[in-house]
Structure formats: structure tokens, C-alpha cells
PDB file of C-alpha atoms in Angstrom:
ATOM      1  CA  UNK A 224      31.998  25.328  44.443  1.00  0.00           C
ATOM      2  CA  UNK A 225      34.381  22.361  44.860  1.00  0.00           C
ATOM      3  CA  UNK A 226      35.934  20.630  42.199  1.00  0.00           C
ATOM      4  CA  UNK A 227      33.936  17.755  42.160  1.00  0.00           C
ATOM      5  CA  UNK A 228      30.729  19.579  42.159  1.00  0.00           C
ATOM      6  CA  UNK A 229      32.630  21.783  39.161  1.00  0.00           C
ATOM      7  CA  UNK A 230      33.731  18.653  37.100  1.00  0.00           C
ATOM      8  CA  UNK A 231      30.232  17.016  37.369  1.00  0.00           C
ATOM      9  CA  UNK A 232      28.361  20.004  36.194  1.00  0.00           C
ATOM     10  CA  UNK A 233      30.462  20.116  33.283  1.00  0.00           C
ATOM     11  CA  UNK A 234      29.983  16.332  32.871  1.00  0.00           C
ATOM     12  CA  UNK A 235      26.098  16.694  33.063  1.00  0.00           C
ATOM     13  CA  UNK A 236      26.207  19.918  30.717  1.00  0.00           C
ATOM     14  CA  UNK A 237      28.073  17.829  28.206  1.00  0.00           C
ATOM     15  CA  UNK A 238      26.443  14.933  28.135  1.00  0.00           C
ATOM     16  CA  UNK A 239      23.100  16.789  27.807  1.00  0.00           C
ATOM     17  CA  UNK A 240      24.377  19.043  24.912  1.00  0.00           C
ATOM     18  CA  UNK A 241      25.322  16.051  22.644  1.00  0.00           C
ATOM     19  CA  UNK A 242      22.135  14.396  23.623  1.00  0.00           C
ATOM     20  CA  UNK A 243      20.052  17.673  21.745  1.00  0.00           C
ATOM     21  CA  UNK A 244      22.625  17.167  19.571  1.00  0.00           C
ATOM     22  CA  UNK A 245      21.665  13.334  18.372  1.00  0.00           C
ATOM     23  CA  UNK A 246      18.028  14.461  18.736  1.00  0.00           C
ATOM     24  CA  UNK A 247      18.614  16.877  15.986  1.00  0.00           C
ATOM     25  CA  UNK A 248      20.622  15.149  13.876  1.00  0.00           C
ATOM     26  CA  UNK A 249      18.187  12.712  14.034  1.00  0.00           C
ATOM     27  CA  UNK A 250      14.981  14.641  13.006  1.00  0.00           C
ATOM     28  CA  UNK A 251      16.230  17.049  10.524  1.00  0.00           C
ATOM     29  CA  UNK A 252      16.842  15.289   7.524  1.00  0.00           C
ATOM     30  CA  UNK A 253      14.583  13.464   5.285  1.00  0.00           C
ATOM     31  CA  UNK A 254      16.931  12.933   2.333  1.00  0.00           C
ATOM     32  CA  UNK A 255      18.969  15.070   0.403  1.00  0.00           C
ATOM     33  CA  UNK A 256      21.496  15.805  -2.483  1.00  0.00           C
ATOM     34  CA  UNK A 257      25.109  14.303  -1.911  1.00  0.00           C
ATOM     35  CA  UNK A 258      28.510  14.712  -3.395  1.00  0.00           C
ATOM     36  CA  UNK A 259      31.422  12.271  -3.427  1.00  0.00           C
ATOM     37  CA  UNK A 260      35.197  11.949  -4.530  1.00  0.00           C
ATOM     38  CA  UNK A 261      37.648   9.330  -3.978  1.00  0.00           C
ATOM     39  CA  UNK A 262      39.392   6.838  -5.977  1.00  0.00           C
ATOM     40  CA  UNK A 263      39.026   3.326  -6.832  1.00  0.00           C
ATOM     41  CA  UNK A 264      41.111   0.019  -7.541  1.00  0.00           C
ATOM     42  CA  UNK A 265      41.175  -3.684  -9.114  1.00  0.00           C
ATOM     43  CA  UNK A 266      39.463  -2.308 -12.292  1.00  0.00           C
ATOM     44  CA  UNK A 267      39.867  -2.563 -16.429  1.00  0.00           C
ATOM     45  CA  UNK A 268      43.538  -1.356 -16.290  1.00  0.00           C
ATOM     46  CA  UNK A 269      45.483  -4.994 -15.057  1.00  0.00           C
ATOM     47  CA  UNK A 270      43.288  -6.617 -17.518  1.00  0.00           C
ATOM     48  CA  UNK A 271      44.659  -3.850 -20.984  1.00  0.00           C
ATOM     49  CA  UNK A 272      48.147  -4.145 -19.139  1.00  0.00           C
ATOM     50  CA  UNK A 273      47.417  -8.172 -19.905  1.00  0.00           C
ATOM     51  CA  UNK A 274      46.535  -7.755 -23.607  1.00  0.00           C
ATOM     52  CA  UNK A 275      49.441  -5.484 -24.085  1.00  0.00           C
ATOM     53  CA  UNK A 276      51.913  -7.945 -22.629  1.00  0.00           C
ATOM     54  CA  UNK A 277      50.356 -10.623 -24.699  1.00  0.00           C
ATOM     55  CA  UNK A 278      50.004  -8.998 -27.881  1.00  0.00           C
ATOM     56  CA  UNK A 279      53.551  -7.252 -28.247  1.00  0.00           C
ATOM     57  CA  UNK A 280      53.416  -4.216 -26.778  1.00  0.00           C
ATOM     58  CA  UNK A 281      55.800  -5.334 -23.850  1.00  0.00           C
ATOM     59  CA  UNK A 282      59.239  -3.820 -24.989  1.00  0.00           C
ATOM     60  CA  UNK A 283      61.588  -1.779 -23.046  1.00  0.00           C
ATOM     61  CA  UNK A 284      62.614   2.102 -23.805  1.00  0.00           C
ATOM     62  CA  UNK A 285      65.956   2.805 -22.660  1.00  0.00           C
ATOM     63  CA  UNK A 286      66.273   6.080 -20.743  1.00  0.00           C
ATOM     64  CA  UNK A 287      69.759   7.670 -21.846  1.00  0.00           C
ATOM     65  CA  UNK A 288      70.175  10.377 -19.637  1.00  0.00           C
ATOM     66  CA  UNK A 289      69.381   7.952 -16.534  1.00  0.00           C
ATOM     67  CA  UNK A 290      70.759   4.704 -18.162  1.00  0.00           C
ATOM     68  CA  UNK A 291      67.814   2.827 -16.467  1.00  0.00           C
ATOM     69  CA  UNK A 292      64.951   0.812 -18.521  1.00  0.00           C
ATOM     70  CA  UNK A 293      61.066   2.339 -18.703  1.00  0.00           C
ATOM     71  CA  UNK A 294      59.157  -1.148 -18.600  1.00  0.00           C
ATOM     72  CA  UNK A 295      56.218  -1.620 -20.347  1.00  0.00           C
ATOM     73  CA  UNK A 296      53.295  -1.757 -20.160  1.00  0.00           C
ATOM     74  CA  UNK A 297      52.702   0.460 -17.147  1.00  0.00           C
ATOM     75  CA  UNK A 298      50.546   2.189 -15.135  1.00  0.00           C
ATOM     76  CA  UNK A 299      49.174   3.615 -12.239  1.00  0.00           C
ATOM     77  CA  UNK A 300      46.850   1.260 -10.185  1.00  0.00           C
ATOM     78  CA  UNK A 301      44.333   3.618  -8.530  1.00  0.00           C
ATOM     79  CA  UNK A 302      42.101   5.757 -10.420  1.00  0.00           C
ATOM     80  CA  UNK A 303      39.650   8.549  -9.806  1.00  0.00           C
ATOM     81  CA  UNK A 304      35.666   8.240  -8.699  1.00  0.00           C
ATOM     82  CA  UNK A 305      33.262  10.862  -8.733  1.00  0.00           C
ATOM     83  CA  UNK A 306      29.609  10.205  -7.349  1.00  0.00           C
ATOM     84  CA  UNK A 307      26.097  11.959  -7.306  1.00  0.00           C
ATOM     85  CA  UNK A 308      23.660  10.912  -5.173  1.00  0.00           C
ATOM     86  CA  UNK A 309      19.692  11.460  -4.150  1.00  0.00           C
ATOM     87  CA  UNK A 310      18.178  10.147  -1.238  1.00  0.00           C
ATOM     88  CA  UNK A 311      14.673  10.396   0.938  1.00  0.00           C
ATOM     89  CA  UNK A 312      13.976   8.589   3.957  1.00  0.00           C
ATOM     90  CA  UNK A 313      11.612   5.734   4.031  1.00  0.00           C
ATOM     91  CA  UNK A 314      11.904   5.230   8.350  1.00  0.00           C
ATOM     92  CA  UNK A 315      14.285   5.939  10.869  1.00  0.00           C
ATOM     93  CA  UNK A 316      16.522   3.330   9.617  1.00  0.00           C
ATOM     94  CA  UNK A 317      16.355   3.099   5.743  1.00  0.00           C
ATOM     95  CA  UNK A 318      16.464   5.360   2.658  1.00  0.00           C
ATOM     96  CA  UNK A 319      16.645   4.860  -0.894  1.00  0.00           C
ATOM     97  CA  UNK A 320      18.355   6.970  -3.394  1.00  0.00           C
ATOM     98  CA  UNK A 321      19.769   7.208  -7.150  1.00  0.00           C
ATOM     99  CA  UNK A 322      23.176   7.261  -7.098  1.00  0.00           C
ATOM    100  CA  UNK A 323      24.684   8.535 -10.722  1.00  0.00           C
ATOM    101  CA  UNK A 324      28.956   7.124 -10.119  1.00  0.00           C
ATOM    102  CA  UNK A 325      31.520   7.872 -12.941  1.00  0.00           C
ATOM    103  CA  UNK A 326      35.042   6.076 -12.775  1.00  0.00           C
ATOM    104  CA  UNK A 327      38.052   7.428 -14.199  1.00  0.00           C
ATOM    105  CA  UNK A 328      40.671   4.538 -14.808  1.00  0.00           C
ATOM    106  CA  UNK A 329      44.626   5.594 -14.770  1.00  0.00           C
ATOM    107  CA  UNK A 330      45.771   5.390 -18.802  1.00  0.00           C
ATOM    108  CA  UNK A 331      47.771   2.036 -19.994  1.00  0.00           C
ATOM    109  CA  UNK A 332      50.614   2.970 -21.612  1.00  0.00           C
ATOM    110  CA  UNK A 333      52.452   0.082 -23.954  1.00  0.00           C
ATOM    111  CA  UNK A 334      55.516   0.153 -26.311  1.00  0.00           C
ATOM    112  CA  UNK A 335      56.530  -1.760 -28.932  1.00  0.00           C
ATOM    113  CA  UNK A 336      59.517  -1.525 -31.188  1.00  0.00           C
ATOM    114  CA  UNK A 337      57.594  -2.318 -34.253  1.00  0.00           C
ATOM    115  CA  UNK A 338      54.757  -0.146 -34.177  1.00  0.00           C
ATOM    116  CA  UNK A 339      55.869   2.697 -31.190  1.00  0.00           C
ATOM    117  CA  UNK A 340      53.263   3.793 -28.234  1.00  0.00           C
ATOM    118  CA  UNK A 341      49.644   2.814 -27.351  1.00  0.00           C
ATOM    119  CA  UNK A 342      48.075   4.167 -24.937  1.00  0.00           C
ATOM    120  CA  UNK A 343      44.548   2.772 -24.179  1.00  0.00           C
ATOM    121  CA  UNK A 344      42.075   5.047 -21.467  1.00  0.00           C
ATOM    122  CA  UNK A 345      39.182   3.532 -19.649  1.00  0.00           C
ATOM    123  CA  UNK A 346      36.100   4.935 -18.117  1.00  0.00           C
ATOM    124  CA  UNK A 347      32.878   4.256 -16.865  1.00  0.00           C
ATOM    125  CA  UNK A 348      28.940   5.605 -15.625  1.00  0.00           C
ATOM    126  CA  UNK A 349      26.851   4.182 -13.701  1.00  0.00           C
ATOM    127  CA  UNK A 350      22.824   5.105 -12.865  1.00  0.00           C
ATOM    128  CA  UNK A 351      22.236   2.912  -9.714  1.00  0.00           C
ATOM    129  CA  UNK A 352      19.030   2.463  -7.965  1.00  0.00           C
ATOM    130  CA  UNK A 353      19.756   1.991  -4.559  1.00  0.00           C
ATOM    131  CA  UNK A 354      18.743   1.433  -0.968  1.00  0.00           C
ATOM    132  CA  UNK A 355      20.410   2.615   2.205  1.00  0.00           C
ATOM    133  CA  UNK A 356      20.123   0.817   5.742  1.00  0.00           C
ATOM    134  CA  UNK A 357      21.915   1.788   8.928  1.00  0.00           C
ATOM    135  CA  UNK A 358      23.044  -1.735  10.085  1.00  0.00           C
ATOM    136  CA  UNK A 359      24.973  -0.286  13.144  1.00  0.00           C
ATOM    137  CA  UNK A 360      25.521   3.157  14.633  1.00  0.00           C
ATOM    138  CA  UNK A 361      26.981   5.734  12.019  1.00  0.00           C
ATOM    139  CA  UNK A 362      27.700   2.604   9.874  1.00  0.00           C
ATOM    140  CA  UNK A 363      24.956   2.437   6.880  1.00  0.00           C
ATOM    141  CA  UNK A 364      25.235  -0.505   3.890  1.00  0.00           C
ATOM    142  CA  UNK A 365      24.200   0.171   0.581  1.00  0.00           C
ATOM    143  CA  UNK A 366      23.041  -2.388  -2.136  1.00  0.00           C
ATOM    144  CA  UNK A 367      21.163  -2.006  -5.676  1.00  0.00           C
ATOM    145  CA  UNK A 368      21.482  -3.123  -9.374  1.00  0.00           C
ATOM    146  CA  UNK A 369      22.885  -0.914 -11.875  1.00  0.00           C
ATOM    147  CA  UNK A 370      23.501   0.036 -15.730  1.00  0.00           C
ATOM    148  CA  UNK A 371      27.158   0.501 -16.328  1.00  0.00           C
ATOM    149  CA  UNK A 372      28.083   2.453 -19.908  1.00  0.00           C
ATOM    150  CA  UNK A 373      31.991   0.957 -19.912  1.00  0.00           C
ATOM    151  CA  UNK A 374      34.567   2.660 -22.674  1.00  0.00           C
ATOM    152  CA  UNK A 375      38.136   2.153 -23.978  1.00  0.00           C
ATOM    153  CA  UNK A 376      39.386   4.710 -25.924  1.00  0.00           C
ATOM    154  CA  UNK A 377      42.965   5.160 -27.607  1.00  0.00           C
ATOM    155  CA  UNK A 378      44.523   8.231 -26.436  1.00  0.00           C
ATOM    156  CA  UNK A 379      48.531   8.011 -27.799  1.00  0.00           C
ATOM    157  CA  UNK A 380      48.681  10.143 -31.090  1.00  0.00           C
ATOM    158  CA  UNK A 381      52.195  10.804 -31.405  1.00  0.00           C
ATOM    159  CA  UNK A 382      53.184   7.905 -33.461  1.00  0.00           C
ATOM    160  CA  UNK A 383      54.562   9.191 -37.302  1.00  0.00           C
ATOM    161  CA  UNK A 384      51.941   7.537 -39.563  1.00  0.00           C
ATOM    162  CA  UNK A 385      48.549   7.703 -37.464  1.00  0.00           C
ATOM    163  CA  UNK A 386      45.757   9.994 -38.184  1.00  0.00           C
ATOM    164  CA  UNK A 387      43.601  11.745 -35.704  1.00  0.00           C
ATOM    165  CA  UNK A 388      40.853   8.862 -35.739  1.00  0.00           C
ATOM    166  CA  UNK A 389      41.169   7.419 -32.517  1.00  0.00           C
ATOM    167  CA  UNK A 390      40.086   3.399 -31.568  1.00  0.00           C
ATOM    168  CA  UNK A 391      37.185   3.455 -29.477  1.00  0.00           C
ATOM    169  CA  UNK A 392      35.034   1.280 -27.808  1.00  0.00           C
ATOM    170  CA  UNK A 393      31.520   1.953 -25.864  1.00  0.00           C
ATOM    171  CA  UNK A 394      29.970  -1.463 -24.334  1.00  0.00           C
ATOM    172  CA  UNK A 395      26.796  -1.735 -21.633  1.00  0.00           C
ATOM    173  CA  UNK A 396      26.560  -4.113 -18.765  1.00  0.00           C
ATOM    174  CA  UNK A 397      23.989  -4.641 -16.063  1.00  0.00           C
ATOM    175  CA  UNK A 398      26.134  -4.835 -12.457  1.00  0.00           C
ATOM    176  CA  UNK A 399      25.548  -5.113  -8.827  1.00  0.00           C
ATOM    177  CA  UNK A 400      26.346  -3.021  -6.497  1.00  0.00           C
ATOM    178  CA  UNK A 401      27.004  -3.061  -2.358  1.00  0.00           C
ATOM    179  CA  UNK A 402      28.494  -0.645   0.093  1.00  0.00           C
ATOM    180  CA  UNK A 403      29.616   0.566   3.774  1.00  0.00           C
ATOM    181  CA  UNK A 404      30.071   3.887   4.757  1.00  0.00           C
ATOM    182  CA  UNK A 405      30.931   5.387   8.273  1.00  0.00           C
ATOM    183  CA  UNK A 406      29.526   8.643   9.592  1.00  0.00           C
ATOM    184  CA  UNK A 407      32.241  10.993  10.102  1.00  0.00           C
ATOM    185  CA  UNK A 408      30.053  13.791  11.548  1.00  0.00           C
ATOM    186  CA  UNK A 409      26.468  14.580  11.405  1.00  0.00           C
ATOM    187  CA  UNK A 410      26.026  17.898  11.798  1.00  0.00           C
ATOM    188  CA  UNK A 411      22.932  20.529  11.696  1.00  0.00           C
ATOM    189  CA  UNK A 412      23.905  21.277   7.981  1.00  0.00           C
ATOM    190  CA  UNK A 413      25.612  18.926   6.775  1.00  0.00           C
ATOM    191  CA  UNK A 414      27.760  15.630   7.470  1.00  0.00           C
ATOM    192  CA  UNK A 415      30.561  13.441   5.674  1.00  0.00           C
ATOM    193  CA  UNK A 416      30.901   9.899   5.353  1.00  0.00           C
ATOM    194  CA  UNK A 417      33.917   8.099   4.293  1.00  0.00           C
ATOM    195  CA  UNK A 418      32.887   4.678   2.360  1.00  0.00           C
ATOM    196  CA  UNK A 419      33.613   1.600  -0.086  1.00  0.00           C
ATOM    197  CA  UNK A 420      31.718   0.178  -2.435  1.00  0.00           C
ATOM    198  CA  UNK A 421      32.282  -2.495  -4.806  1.00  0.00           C
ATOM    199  CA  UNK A 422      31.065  -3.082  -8.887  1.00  0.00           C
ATOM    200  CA  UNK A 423      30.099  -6.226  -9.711  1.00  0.00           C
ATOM    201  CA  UNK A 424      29.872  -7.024 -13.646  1.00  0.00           C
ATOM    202  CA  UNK A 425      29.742  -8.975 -16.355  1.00  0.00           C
ATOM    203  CA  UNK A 426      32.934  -8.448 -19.037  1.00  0.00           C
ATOM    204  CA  UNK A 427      32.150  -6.562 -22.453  1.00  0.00           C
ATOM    205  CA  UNK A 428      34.083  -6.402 -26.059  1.00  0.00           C
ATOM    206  CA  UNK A 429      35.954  -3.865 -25.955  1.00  0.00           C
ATOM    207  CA  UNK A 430      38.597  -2.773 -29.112  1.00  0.00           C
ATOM    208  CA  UNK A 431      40.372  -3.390 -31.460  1.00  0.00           C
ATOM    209  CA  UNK A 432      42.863  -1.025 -30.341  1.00  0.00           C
ATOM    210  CA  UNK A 433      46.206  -0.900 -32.917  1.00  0.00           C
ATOM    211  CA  UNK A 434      49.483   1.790 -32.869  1.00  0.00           C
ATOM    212  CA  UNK A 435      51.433   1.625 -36.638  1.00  0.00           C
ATOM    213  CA  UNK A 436      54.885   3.435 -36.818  1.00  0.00           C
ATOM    214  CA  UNK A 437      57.315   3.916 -39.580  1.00  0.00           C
ATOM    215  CA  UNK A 438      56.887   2.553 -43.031  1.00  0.00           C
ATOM    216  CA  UNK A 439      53.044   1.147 -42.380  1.00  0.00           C
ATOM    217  CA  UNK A 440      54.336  -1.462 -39.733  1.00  0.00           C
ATOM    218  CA  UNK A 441      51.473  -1.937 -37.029  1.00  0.00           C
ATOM    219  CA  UNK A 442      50.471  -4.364 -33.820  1.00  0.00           C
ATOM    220  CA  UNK A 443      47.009  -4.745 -32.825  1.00  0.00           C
ATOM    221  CA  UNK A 444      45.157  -5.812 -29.637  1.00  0.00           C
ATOM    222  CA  UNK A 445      41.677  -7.382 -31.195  1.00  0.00           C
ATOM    223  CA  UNK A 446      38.463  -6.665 -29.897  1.00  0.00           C
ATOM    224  CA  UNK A 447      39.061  -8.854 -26.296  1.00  0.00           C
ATOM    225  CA  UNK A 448      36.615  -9.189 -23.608  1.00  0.00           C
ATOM    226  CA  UNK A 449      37.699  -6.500 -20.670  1.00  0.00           C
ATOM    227  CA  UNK A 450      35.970  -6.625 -17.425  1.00  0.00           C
ATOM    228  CA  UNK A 451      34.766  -3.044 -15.329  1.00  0.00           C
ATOM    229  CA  UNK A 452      34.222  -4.494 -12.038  1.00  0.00           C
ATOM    230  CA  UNK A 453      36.324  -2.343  -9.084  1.00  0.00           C
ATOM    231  CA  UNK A 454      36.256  -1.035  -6.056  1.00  0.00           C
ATOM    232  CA  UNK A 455      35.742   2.398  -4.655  1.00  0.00           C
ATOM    233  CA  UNK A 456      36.656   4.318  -1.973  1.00  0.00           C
ATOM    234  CA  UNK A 457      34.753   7.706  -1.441  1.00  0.00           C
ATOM    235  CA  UNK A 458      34.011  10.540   0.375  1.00  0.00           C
ATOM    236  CA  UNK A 459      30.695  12.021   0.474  1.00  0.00           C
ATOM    237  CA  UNK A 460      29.483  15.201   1.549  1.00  0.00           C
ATOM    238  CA  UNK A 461      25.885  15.966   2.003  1.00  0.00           C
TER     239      UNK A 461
END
């Protein structure tokens, strides 16, 4: 057998094992249980490093072994996102599902010289309703309302004169949600997508959140209105 004839069986053998491939993929699922992780950005945690700044908890802590300054407040901008999701197929094209999305924002820490540390940690769930449409090969967009449960809680404990109640906030707010998410493989078992998604919501009270140190002296950031809405970037197995 010549080359040519060699290199064009393997073509045709190829192309016709990918196409039973697709066929499969595309008739074996009609929905399914799915599992994401990722991390997400632009939420709650610029807007506490704002109240901080604004409400004294902006000083400096001098680092004597290093010699350099620890400015506050600080922290880290991307957080954690973990998702659970249920879908069925409606046709070829379309699903809808109940996705259940908790968001882990990174801690704010603040210092003041007055009243020592406060630490402030935000978090949210979500129950979304939504419904899935591939808009373009392997490339699916996701849109639905949902139900956030939003929460601030105080986490620093180390100051001399504070008890072991801890400042905490719980607020609801309806949101909007809307997605993309690529098909990284679509296999007989399972596949992965990698995706964002984006939060829309309305703000909600959140605090007061105070730190007192020393001989009763204290600084407080009053209940403020903090706003949940961020983006995530996931990926999902299924």
C-alpha cells in the first residue's frame, strides 16, 4: 500500500471515529448532576476595604524585623466559588437546571491604633433557577433570577477586651444571573466546561461591625449598605 493510500485511510478512519463520537455525545445525555469550583472577583471585599478606610481603621503596623510598613486595610482580591447544579434537557439545544452557588469572599483585615484589628468575612448562597442554551458549538449561555442569602461576619478575636460574641450580619436580595461556558470535552461519561458568570444585585445593610482595645477605647463601622454582586469563574464537571 502506498503512502497516500496509507495516509488517507487513516484520514477516513479518523474522521469517521469522531463522527460516532459527536453522535454519542450527542444522544446520551438528558441532564444530569454537576459539580463546579473556581473563584470569583469584583465582590463585597473593595466595598468593607472602603468603610474601613473611611471609618479609621486605615493605620499602618510597622514590621520590625523587616523595617517595612503592613498597610491597611488589605486583602486578597479573588475569592473562592463552589457550585451545584441539576439539569434535564428540554431539546437538542436547551436545558434548564437549579443551580445551588456559594461564594467565599477573601477576609478584610483593618487596623487601627485606637481600637487594634478587625477583620470582617463575607459570604454568600445562591438557589438559581436557570436555563441553558447552546448559542454556538461547545459554547452554551446561561441566564435566570436568583435568591442570594449575603453575610458579614467579624472574625478578628484577638483584641484584649472583646468577648467571644462576634458582629454579624445576614441580609437577602433577589439577583440576576447570566453565563458562558465552553465545552472542554464531552465525553461518554462525563465532560468539563470551563465558564463565567456574573451576579447581579441589589446592596443590603450589612453591620455594625466594631474592634475595642485597651482601656474600653473602640471604632465602629455602622450598619452601611454593602453590595454582593461579582463575578465567577468556574469549572464544572458533570
Amino acid at each position: 500500500m502506498t503512502r497516500i493510500k496509507t495516509t488517507s485511510l487513516v484520514f477516513l478512519l479518523t474522521i469517521y471515529a469522531l463522527s460516532l463520537a459527536a453522535q454519542q455525545s450527542q444522544t446520551r445525555r438528558v441532564g444530569g448532576l454537576e459539580f463546579g469550583v473556581g473563584g470569583n472577583f469584583f465582590g463585597p471585599s473593595s466595598l468593607m476595604a472602603e468603610l474601613m478606610e473611611e471609618h479609621g481603621f486605615n493605620d499602618d503596623i510597622r514590621d520590625w524585623v523587616s523595617f517595612e510598613d503592613e498597610d491597611f486595610p488589605n486583602f486578597i482580591p479573588v475569592g473562592f466559588s463552589l457550585q451545584f447544579a441539576y439539569s434535564r434537557i428540554i431539546d437538542p439545544y436547551s436545558k434548564w437546571g437549579v443551580l445551588l452557588h456559594y461564594a467565599w469572599f477573601n477576609e478584610v483585615h483593618g487596623f487601627s491604633e485606637i481600637s487594634g484589628h478587625l477583620d470582617v468575612r463575607s459570604t454568600t448562597i445562591d438557589l438559581i433557577p436557570v436555563y441553558m442554551r447552546e448559542v454556538l458549538p461547545s459554547l452554551e449561555m446561561q441566564v435566570g433570577p436568583s435568591l442570594m442569602v449575603n453575610s458579614g461576619r467579624k472574625t478578628s478575636l484577638y483584641n484584649e477586651n472583646e468577648n467571644e460574641s462576634r458582629d454579624w450580619s445576614i441580609g437577602v436580595s433577589p439577583a440576576l444571573y447570566a453565563g458562558l461556558r465552553y465545552s472542554i470535552w464531552d465525553g461518554t461519561d462525563t465532560y468539563g466546561t470551563i465558564g463565567a458568570s456574573y451576579l447581579l444585585t441589589i446592596p443590603v445593610n450589612m453591620g455594625p461591625f466594631s474592634a475595642e482595645y485597651g482601656f474600653g477605647s473602640s471604632y465602629e463601622i455602622p450598619e452601611s449598605k454593602i453590595g454582593f454582586s461579582h463575578l465567577n469563574v468556574v469549572f464544572t464537571l458533570g
